[in-house]
Coordinates of C-alpha atoms in Angstrom, one line a residue:
M1234 CA 31.6 19.5 14.4
S1235 CA 34.7 17.4 14.9
A1236 CA 37.3 16.7 12.2
S1237 CA 36.4 13.0 12.2
L1238 CA 32.9 14.0 11.0
T1239 CA 33.9 16.5 8.3
G1240 CA 37.3 15.6 7.0
G1241 CA 38.4 13.7 4.0
G1242 CA 36.6 11.3 1.5
L1243 CA 36.2 7.6 1.4
P1244 CA 39.9 6.7 1.9
A1245 CA 39.8 8.3 5.4
F1246 CA 36.9 6.1 6.6
G1247 CA 37.3 3.6 9.4
A1248 CA 40.3 2.1 11.1
P1249 CA 43.1 0.1 9.4
A1250 CA 42.4 -3.6 9.0
G1251 CA 43.9 -5.8 11.7
Q1252 CA 43.7 -3.1 14.4
L1253 CA 40.9 -4.8 16.3
P1254 CA 40.3 -8.5 17.1
T1255 CA 39.2 -10.8 14.3
A1256 CA 35.9 -12.6 13.9
A1257 CA 35.6 -16.2 14.8
D1258 CA 33.1 -19.1 14.2
G1259 CA 31.0 -17.0 11.8
Q1260 CA 30.4 -14.4 14.5
A1261 CA 31.9 -10.9 14.9
P1262 CA 32.8 -9.5 18.3
S1263 CA 32.1 -5.9 19.0
G1264 CA 34.1 -3.7 16.7
S1265 CA 36.0 -6.6 15.1
L1266 CA 37.6 -6.5 11.7
P1267 CA 38.7 -9.3 9.4
T1268 CA 42.4 -9.2 8.6
R1269 CA 42.7 -11.3 5.4
G1270 CA 42.6 -10.0 1.9
P1271 CA 42.3 -6.4 0.5
R1272 CA 39.9 -4.0 2.2
P1273 CA 36.8 -3.3 0.1
E1274 CA 35.6 0.3 -0.2
V1275 CA 32.1 -0.5 0.9
A1276 CA 30.3 -3.5 2.5
V1277 CA 26.6 -4.2 1.8
V1278 CA 25.1 -5.5 5.0
M1279 CA 21.7 -7.1 5.2
A1280 CA 19.8 -9.1 7.8
T1281 CA 17.6 -11.9 6.7
Y1282 CA 15.1 -14.2 8.3
R1283 CA 13.8 -17.3 6.4
R1284 CA 13.0 -15.6 3.1
P1285 CA 15.4 -17.3 0.7
D1286 CA 13.5 -16.4 -2.4
M1287 CA 13.4 -12.7 -1.6
L1288 CA 17.0 -12.9 -0.5
R1289 CA 18.1 -14.4 -3.8
R1290 CA 16.3 -11.6 -5.7
C1291 CA 18.0 -9.0 -3.7
L1292 CA 21.4 -10.6 -3.9
E1293 CA 21.1 -10.9 -7.7
A1294 CA 20.6 -7.1 -7.9
V1295 CA 23.4 -6.4 -5.4
V1296 CA 26.1 -8.6 -7.1
G1297 CA 25.0 -7.1 -10.5
Q1298 CA 26.0 -3.5 -9.5
S1299 CA 27.8 -1.3 -12.0
L1300 CA 30.5 -0.8 -9.4
A1301 CA 33.4 -3.2 -9.9
G1302 CA 33.1 -6.3 -7.8
D1303 CA 36.5 -6.0 -6.2
R1304 CA 35.5 -2.6 -4.7
Y1305 CA 32.7 -4.0 -2.4
E1306 CA 31.6 -7.1 -0.5
V1307 CA 28.3 -8.4 0.7
V1308 CA 27.6 -9.6 4.2
V1309 CA 24.4 -11.5 4.8
V1310 CA 23.5 -12.2 8.4
D1311 CA 21.0 -15.0 8.9
D1312 CA 18.7 -14.4 11.9
G1313 CA 16.9 -17.8 11.3
P1314 CA 19.2 -19.4 10.6
D1315 CA 18.3 -22.1 8.1
D1316 CA 20.0 -24.2 5.4
D1317 CA 18.0 -22.7 2.5
T1318 CA 19.3 -19.3 3.3
R1319 CA 22.9 -20.5 3.6
R1320 CA 22.7 -22.3 0.2
V1321 CA 21.4 -19.1 -1.5
V1322 CA 24.4 -17.1 -0.1
E1323 CA 26.9 -19.8 -0.9
S1324 CA 25.6 -20.3 -4.4
M1325 CA 25.8 -16.5 -5.0
D1326 CA 29.3 -16.3 -3.8
A1327 CA 30.3 -19.2 -6.1
A1328 CA 28.7 -17.5 -9.0
T1329 CA 30.6 -14.2 -8.5
G1330 CA 33.9 -15.9 -8.0
G1331 CA 34.6 -13.7 -5.0
A1332 CA 34.2 -10.4 -6.8
P1333 CA 32.2 -9.3 -5.0
A1334 CA 32.6 -11.7 -2.1
V1335 CA 29.2 -12.8 -0.6
R1336 CA 29.6 -13.8 3.0
Y1337 CA 27.3 -15.7 5.3
L1338 CA 27.1 -15.1 9.1
R1339 CA 24.7 -16.5 11.7
N1340 CA 22.8 -14.4 14.3
V1341 CA 20.5 -17.1 15.8
G1342 CA 17.2 -15.2 16.3
K1343 CA 18.5 -12.2 18.2
G1344 CA 16.7 -9.6 16.0
P1345 CA 17.6 -7.3 13.1
A1346 CA 19.5 -4.7 15.1
T1347 CA 21.9 -7.4 16.5
A1348 CA 22.1 -9.0 13.0
R1349 CA 23.2 -5.7 11.4
N1350 CA 25.8 -5.2 14.1
V1351 CA 27.2 -8.6 13.5
G1352 CA 27.4 -7.7 9.8
W1353 CA 29.1 -4.3 9.9
R1354 CA 31.5 -5.4 12.6
A1355 CA 32.6 -8.4 10.4
S1356 CA 33.8 -6.1 7.6
A1357 CA 36.8 -3.9 7.3
A1358 CA 35.1 -1.6 4.8
P1359 CA 35.2 2.1 5.7
L1360 CA 31.7 2.6 4.4
I1361 CA 28.7 0.4 5.2
A1362 CA 25.7 0.2 2.9
F1363 CA 22.5 -1.1 4.6
T1364 CA 19.6 -2.7 2.7
D1365 CA 17.0 -5.3 3.4
D1366 CA 16.4 -8.7 1.9
D1367 CA 13.1 -7.7 0.4
T1368 CA 14.5 -4.8 -1.7
V1369 CA 15.9 -4.7 -5.3
P1370 CA 18.7 -2.2 -5.5
D1371 CA 19.2 -0.2 -8.7
A1372 CA 22.3 -1.2 -10.8
D1373 CA 24.0 2.1 -9.9
W1374 CA 22.9 2.0 -6.2
L1375 CA 26.4 1.6 -4.8
R1376 CA 28.1 3.8 -7.3
E1377 CA 25.7 6.7 -6.4
G1378 CA 26.0 6.0 -2.7
L1379 CA 29.8 6.2 -2.9
A1380 CA 29.6 9.4 -4.8
A1381 CA 27.2 11.0 -2.3
M1382 CA 29.5 10.0 0.6
S1383 CA 32.7 11.1 -1.0
S1384 CA 32.5 14.5 0.7
G1385 CA 33.0 12.8 4.1
H1386 CA 29.6 13.1 5.6
A1387 CA 28.7 10.8 8.5
A1388 CA 25.8 9.1 6.7
A1389 CA 23.4 9.3 3.8
S1390 CA 19.8 8.2 3.2
G1391 CA 19.1 6.8 -0.2
R1392 CA 15.8 6.9 -2.1
V1393 CA 13.3 4.1 -1.7
R1394 CA 10.6 3.5 -4.4
V1395 CA 7.6 1.4 -3.6
P1396 CA 5.7 0.4 -6.8
V1397 CA 1.9 0.0 -6.3
E1398 CA -0.6 -0.4 -9.1
G1399 CA -4.1 1.0 -8.5
A1400 CA -5.5 1.9 -5.1
P1401 CA -3.2 0.6 -2.4
T1402 CA -4.3 -1.6 0.5
D1403 CA -3.6 -0.5 4.0
H1404 CA -0.5 -2.7 4.1
A1405 CA 0.8 -1.3 0.8
R1406 CA 0.2 2.3 2.0
M1407 CA 2.2 1.5 5.2
T1408 CA 5.0 0.2 3.0
Q1409 CA 4.8 3.3 0.8
G1410 CA 5.7 5.3 4.0
L1411 CA 9.3 4.2 3.2
E1412 CA 9.3 6.6 0.3
T1413 CA 9.1 9.6 2.6
A1414 CA 11.0 8.3 5.6
E1415 CA 14.1 10.3 6.5
F1416 CA 16.4 7.3 7.3
V1417 CA 15.7 3.6 6.9
T1418 CA 17.9 0.5 6.7
A1419 CA 16.3 -0.4 3.4
N1420 CA 18.7 2.2 1.9
A1421 CA 21.3 3.9 4.1
F1422 CA 25.0 4.5 4.0
V1423 CA 27.0 5.0 7.2
R1424 CA 30.7 5.5 7.8
R1425 CA 32.2 2.7 9.8
D1426 CA 34.0 5.0 12.2
I1427 CA 30.6 6.7 12.9
L1428 CA 29.1 3.3 13.7
L1429 CA 31.9 2.7 16.1
R1430 CA 31.3 6.1 17.8
V1431 CA 27.6 5.5 18.4
G1432 CA 28.0 1.8 19.2
G1433 CA 26.0 0.7 16.1
F1434 CA 22.4 -0.4 16.5
D1435 CA 20.9 -0.5 20.0
E1436 CA 20.2 -4.3 20.3
R1437 CA 17.3 -3.7 22.7
F1438 CA 15.2 -3.0 19.6
K1439 CA 14.2 -6.6 19.1
R1440 CA 11.8 -6.0 16.2
A1441 CA 12.3 -4.3 12.8
W1442 CA 10.9 -1.0 14.2
R1443 CA 12.6 2.2 15.3
E1444 CA 16.1 0.7 15.3
D1445 CA 17.0 2.7 12.2
S1446 CA 15.4 5.9 13.7
D1447 CA 17.5 5.3 16.8
L1448 CA 20.7 5.1 14.8
H1449 CA 19.7 8.2 12.8
F1450 CA 19.1 10.2 16.0
A1451 CA 22.3 8.9 17.6
I1452 CA 24.3 10.2 14.5
L1453 CA 22.5 13.6 14.7
S1454 CA 23.2 13.8 18.4
L1455 CA 26.9 13.8 17.5
G1456 CA 26.4 17.0 15.6
A1457 CA 26.9 15.2 12.3
E1458 CA 24.9 15.7 9.1
V1459 CA 22.9 13.0 7.5
I1460 CA 22.5 13.9 3.8
R1461 CA 20.2 12.7 1.1
A1462 CA 21.5 10.4 -1.7
D1463 CA 18.4 10.5 -3.9
R1464 CA 20.3 9.0 -6.9
A1465 CA 21.1 5.9 -4.9
V1466 CA 17.8 4.0 -5.4
V1467 CA 16.4 0.7 -4.2
L1468 CA 13.0 -0.7 -5.2
H1469 CA 10.9 -2.1 -2.3
P1470 CA 8.1 -4.2 -3.7
V1471 CA 5.1 -4.7 -1.3
R1472 CA 5.3 -8.1 0.3
P1473 CA 2.2 -10.4 0.4
A1474 CA 0.5 -10.0 3.8
P1475 CA -1.9 -12.2 5.7
W1476 CA -5.3 -10.9 6.8
G1477 CA -5.1 -8.7 9.8
I1478 CA -1.4 -8.0 9.6
S1479 CA -1.9 -4.6 11.2
L1480 CA -3.0 -6.3 14.4
G1481 CA 0.4 -7.9 15.0
Q1482 CA 2.2 -4.7 14.0
Q1483 CA 0.8 -2.9 17.1
K1484 CA 3.4 -4.6 19.2
N1485 CA 5.9 -2.3 17.5
V1486 CA 4.6 0.5 19.7
V1487 CA 6.6 -0.9 22.6
F1488 CA 9.8 0.3 21.1
D1489 CA 8.5 3.8 20.6
G1490 CA 9.0 4.0 24.4
L1491 CA 12.7 3.2 24.1
L1492 CA 13.2 5.6 21.2
Y1493 CA 11.5 8.4 23.2
K1494 CA 13.4 7.7 26.3
K1495 CA 16.7 8.0 24.5
H1496 CA 15.9 11.0 22.1
R1497 CA 13.0 12.9 23.6
A1498 CA 13.5 16.2 21.6
L1499 CA 14.1 14.4 18.3
F1500 CA 11.2 12.1 18.9
R1501 CA 8.8 15.0 19.3
Q1502 CA 10.4 16.8 16.4
K1503 CA 10.4 13.9 13.9
V1504 CA 8.0 11.2 15.1
R1505 CA 5.1 12.4 17.2
T1506 CA 4.1 15.2 19.5
Q1507 CA 0.8 14.1 20.9
P1508 CA -0.8 11.0 22.3
P1509 CA -3.2 9.0 20.0
W1510 CA -6.3 10.9 21.1
L1511 CA -8.7 8.9 18.8
Y1512 CA -7.5 5.6 20.3
L1513 CA -7.9 7.0 23.8
G1514 CA -11.4 8.2 23.1
I1515 CA -12.5 4.9 21.7
V1516 CA -11.1 2.9 24.6
G1517 CA -12.3 5.4 27.2
L1518 CA -15.8 5.5 25.8
T1519 CA -15.9 1.7 25.6
G1520 CA -14.8 1.5 29.3
A1521 CA -17.4 4.1 30.3
A1522 CA -20.1 2.1 28.5
L1523 CA -19.2 -1.0 30.4
V1524 CA -19.1 0.8 33.7
A1525 CA -22.5 2.5 33.1
L1526 CA -24.0 -0.9 32.1
A1527 CA -22.7 -2.5 35.2
N1528 CA -24.2 0.2 37.3
G1529 CA -27.7 0.0 35.8
A1530 CA -27.5 3.0 33.5
P1531 CA -28.3 1.5 30.1
Q1532 CA -29.0 4.9 28.5
A1533 CA -25.6 6.3 29.4
A1534 CA -24.0 3.0 28.3
G1535 CA -25.8 3.3 25.0
W1536 CA -24.5 6.9 24.4
C1537 CA -21.0 5.9 25.4
G1538 CA -21.1 2.8 23.2
L1539 CA -22.4 4.9 20.2
G1540 CA -19.5 7.4 20.7
A1541 CA -17.0 4.5 20.7
L1542 CA -18.6 3.1 17.5
L1543 CA -18.4 6.5 15.8
G1544 CA -14.7 6.7 16.8
I1545 CA -14.1 3.3 15.3
G1546 CA -16.0 4.3 12.1
R1547 CA -13.9 7.5 11.8
F1548 CA -10.7 5.5 12.2
A1549 CA -11.7 3.0 9.6
W1550 CA -12.7 5.8 7.2
L1551 CA -9.3 7.5 7.7
R1552 CA -7.6 4.2 6.8
L1553 CA -9.8 3.6 3.7
R1554 CA -9.6 7.2 2.4
G1555 CA -7.6 6.9 -0.9
A1556 CA -7.1 3.1 -0.4
S1557 CA -8.6 0.1 -2.0
H1558 CA -12.4 -0.3 -1.6
D1559 CA -12.4 -4.0 -2.5
P1560 CA -15.1 -5.6 -0.2
A1561 CA -12.6 -8.0 1.4
H1562 CA -10.3 -5.1 2.2
V1563 CA -13.1 -2.9 3.5
W1564 CA -14.2 -5.7 5.8
E1565 CA -10.6 -6.2 7.1
M1566 CA -10.3 -2.4 7.8
L1567 CA -13.6 -2.4 9.8
C1568 CA -12.6 -5.4 11.9
T1569 CA -9.1 -4.4 12.6
S1570 CA -10.1 -0.8 13.3
A1571 CA -12.2 -2.0 16.1
A1572 CA -9.3 -3.9 17.7
I1573 CA -6.3 -1.7 17.0
P1574 CA -7.0 1.1 19.5
F1575 CA -7.1 -1.5 22.3
L1576 CA -4.0 -3.4 21.2
A1577 CA -2.0 -0.2 20.6
L1578 CA -2.8 1.2 24.0
W1579 CA -2.0 -2.2 25.6
W1580 CA 1.4 -2.3 24.0
R1581 CA 2.0 1.3 24.9
V1582 CA 1.5 0.4 28.5
V1583 CA 3.9 -2.5 28.1
G1584 CA 6.5 -0.2 26.6
A1585 CA 6.0 2.4 29.3
W1586 CA 6.5 -0.3 32.0
R1587 CA 9.4 -2.0 30.3
F1588 CA 11.4 1.2 29.6
K1589 CA 10.1 3.2 32.6
V1590 CA 8.9 6.1 30.5
I1591 CA 5.6 7.8 29.6
Y1592 CA 5.6 8.8 25.9
P1593 CA 3.2 10.5 23.5

């Protein structure tokens, strides 16, 4: 492990302000640093997309940290962008009087990975704290994150709490997965010099999916250690979700292909080792039923169709086990469980084609 990964504490982070080109017109060139004013110890960077009410809730928690306001800054990158979001940020900056400074940058619909790169590159802070606009950081979040990173580690993963009352819906349970994830941008601390070494987020990840895993794996590939900072806590309430949200989420599978292509060993170790056999069985049996029916074999078609229905039933049962049994939720799980295997495999094919890789 190199000295740049293990040495010093917070004062050793990053490069001196003014060493690289300055940002212009609300955008930050690759690796750029602002040159005016004292350098904060940590910058909170968050991407946002047309959720001004959630953003306000998050910012109120961020500017209310127990850490002194002159020790950190907040950089909000608007991927919309829209005037309501700008007004929220500007009003928050006015309310703090610049301690902490709350800055607004535009990203113009290029995705969360690009937005976060714009954010951290626009700050001279040696430590970057990432969170999302739908979180509520604890009052001691930054103080505890700084304490965890004071030993000079490359990065730290904070604790995410997802409050759910009663039996969760499928969507709520997916959100609860953040509580056990190894590294997510909802709560992460990364040294700026490490971000420079790995090139930040890979901007080919256009959706809010796997871009944080890619950064995590890139840091690990340096031989660096990513530690836990369990006392640095953010709350992540479950957002309201439309019916059938899981159907649109299947498009995320495309970017599993990119993650696997870049980090095959780590993908198999930490994400997935085998193909989705249940999905393959459902789709394969459905296809076999249609072929048998087209070739005048109704009995064979019936058996294949029954097998596919049993597979769908098992998939729905797995999703409902321990989840809400509200009739409307059960109906949603039955309907979406019939469609998800086909959508997931379609987007898997798209990912394999786009990134020229076959992945589990």
